[in-house]
Amino acid sequence: ESRLPGLAKVVYHGKLGTQGERAERVRAIAHAIVNQLRMHTLPYTVDDKDHFDVLDSKAQQAALLAKTDLLTDMVGEFPELQGIMGGYYARHEGLRDGVAIAIEDHYKPRFAGDALPRNHTGTVVALADKLETLVGLFGIGQLPTGDKDPFALRRHALGVIRILVEKNLPLDLPELFQQAVPAFGELIADPTEALLSFFSDRLAVSLREQGYTAQEVDAVLALQPARLGDVPKRLAAVRAFAALAEAEALAAANKRVSNILKKVEEPVTAEVDAALFKEPAETALFEALQATAPKARAALEQGDYTASLQVLAALKAPVDAFFEGVMVNADDPALKRNRLGLLSSLHQAMNQVADLSRLAA
């Protein structure tokens, strides 16, 4: 702690202040992350409250002290030891391992294939540190361009992605960005939209490098899933769905539905009046949706994405029959609106896990 005043004399960035101000921002973001974890942990018990209170205290302490080893002669001579030396100094000072390990690990993962932080406190502080860098620099327009990435923002983004995915944390990415912004006060503009696009690109590249096809990745990321920990399960579900005999026809039908709905000028709602049905195929599709959609939604809510998609295979026959026997753009406005509502209901049911139209040839 005696080194904290020294951080106030070290400039981090001309537009973002000193390392001391940065440490305070990381501390505030770490606090926000713990609160988000607290909110998304259900059911919530008294024991959970104690756990999160302790985690919050440790994370804020580690975040505040994490950069103090930058002022030591050891790190000054050997910059690659930053964080590592912080852990040694913290233990020597008598801080418990939970905080000391978090200080040591808060830069992790430092590179592709590097280990992730070892404990909960380190995970929170590592996320907070990377988010502070990303939100701050994007917030002042300091984005990577071409091969130039002087602040290693691509690496920081991949670090956040790996932590969220591999530790399967119940954290929403947009919410993480939005909760980090207030720590900067008036220094930055809200970069959430630009960061979400940046992360989507980084995640897509990473997933393709892991062996997923461009179609599989595109189908899942098209829905912009907020929780990155869900992405591997969604990808596995899409891959299992694509192996079904009905998959190709359903994907093509979903693409056709998407195209029809895009061409409609007025808003289309998923409201259907069964009394307006004129063709047997309309009734058959409606009844199939009534039977299928709740099962798909229940599986989705339980996190069983594979089952959620496989239930949809039952829709192939009624969907095929609908497009063979029903004219969507009927002359009667009420009939047309009702059929578009039916297609919108189908579209919603099929696109809960991924945009299946992206799997169509």
Short mmCIF file of N, CA, C and O in Angstrom, two decimals, residues 26 98 136-137 151-152 232 251 272 324 344 355:
data_model
loop_
_atom_site.label_atom_id
_atom_site.label_comp_id
_atom_site.label_asym_id
_atom_site.label_seq_id
_atom_site.Cartn_x
_atom_site.Cartn_y
_atom_site.Cartn_z
N VAL A 26 -9.82 -0.17 -12.07
CA VAL A 26 -9.83 -1.64 -12.03
C VAL A 26 -10.56 -2.11 -10.77
O VAL A 26 -11.34 -3.07 -10.81
N GLY A 98 -4.98 -15.98 -1.36
CA GLY A 98 -6.06 -15.60 -2.27
C GLY A 98 -5.78 -14.29 -2.97
O GLY A 98 -5.93 -14.17 -4.19
N GLY A 136 -11.36 1.61 -21.86
CA GLY A 136 -10.69 2.90 -21.84
C GLY A 136 -10.14 3.30 -23.20
O GLY A 136 -10.40 4.40 -23.70
N LEU A 137 -9.41 2.39 -23.83
CA LEU A 137 -8.77 2.72 -25.10
C LEU A 137 -9.78 2.80 -26.24
O LEU A 137 -9.68 3.68 -27.10
N PHE A 151 -1.32 -1.57 -27.95
CA PHE A 151 -1.76 -1.88 -26.59
C PHE A 151 -2.25 -3.33 -26.45
O PHE A 151 -2.86 -3.69 -25.44
N ALA A 152 -1.99 -4.15 -27.47
CA ALA A 152 -2.34 -5.58 -27.44
C ALA A 152 -3.83 -5.80 -27.13
O ALA A 152 -4.19 -6.68 -26.36
N PRO A 232 -19.88 -22.60 -26.70
CA PRO A 232 -19.51 -23.98 -27.06
C PRO A 232 -20.70 -24.94 -27.09
O PRO A 232 -20.79 -25.80 -27.97
N ALA A 251 -33.22 -25.77 -42.59
CA ALA A 251 -32.36 -24.59 -42.72
C ALA A 251 -32.76 -23.77 -43.94
O ALA A 251 -32.84 -22.54 -43.90
N VAL A 272 -51.17 -15.18 -34.16
CA VAL A 272 -51.89 -16.04 -35.10
C VAL A 272 -53.32 -16.25 -34.63
O VAL A 272 -53.57 -16.53 -33.46
N GLU A 324 -45.69 -25.70 -49.92
CA GLU A 324 -46.22 -26.30 -51.15
C GLU A 324 -47.68 -25.91 -51.39
O GLU A 324 -48.10 -25.77 -52.54
N SER A 344 -43.65 -15.87 -38.66
CA SER A 344 -42.86 -15.21 -37.63
C SER A 344 -42.74 -16.10 -36.39
O SER A 344 -41.67 -16.19 -35.77
N ASP A 355 -29.11 -18.95 -35.58
CA ASP A 355 -29.82 -18.60 -36.80
C ASP A 355 -29.62 -19.73 -37.80
O ASP A 355 -28.62 -19.78 -38.51
#
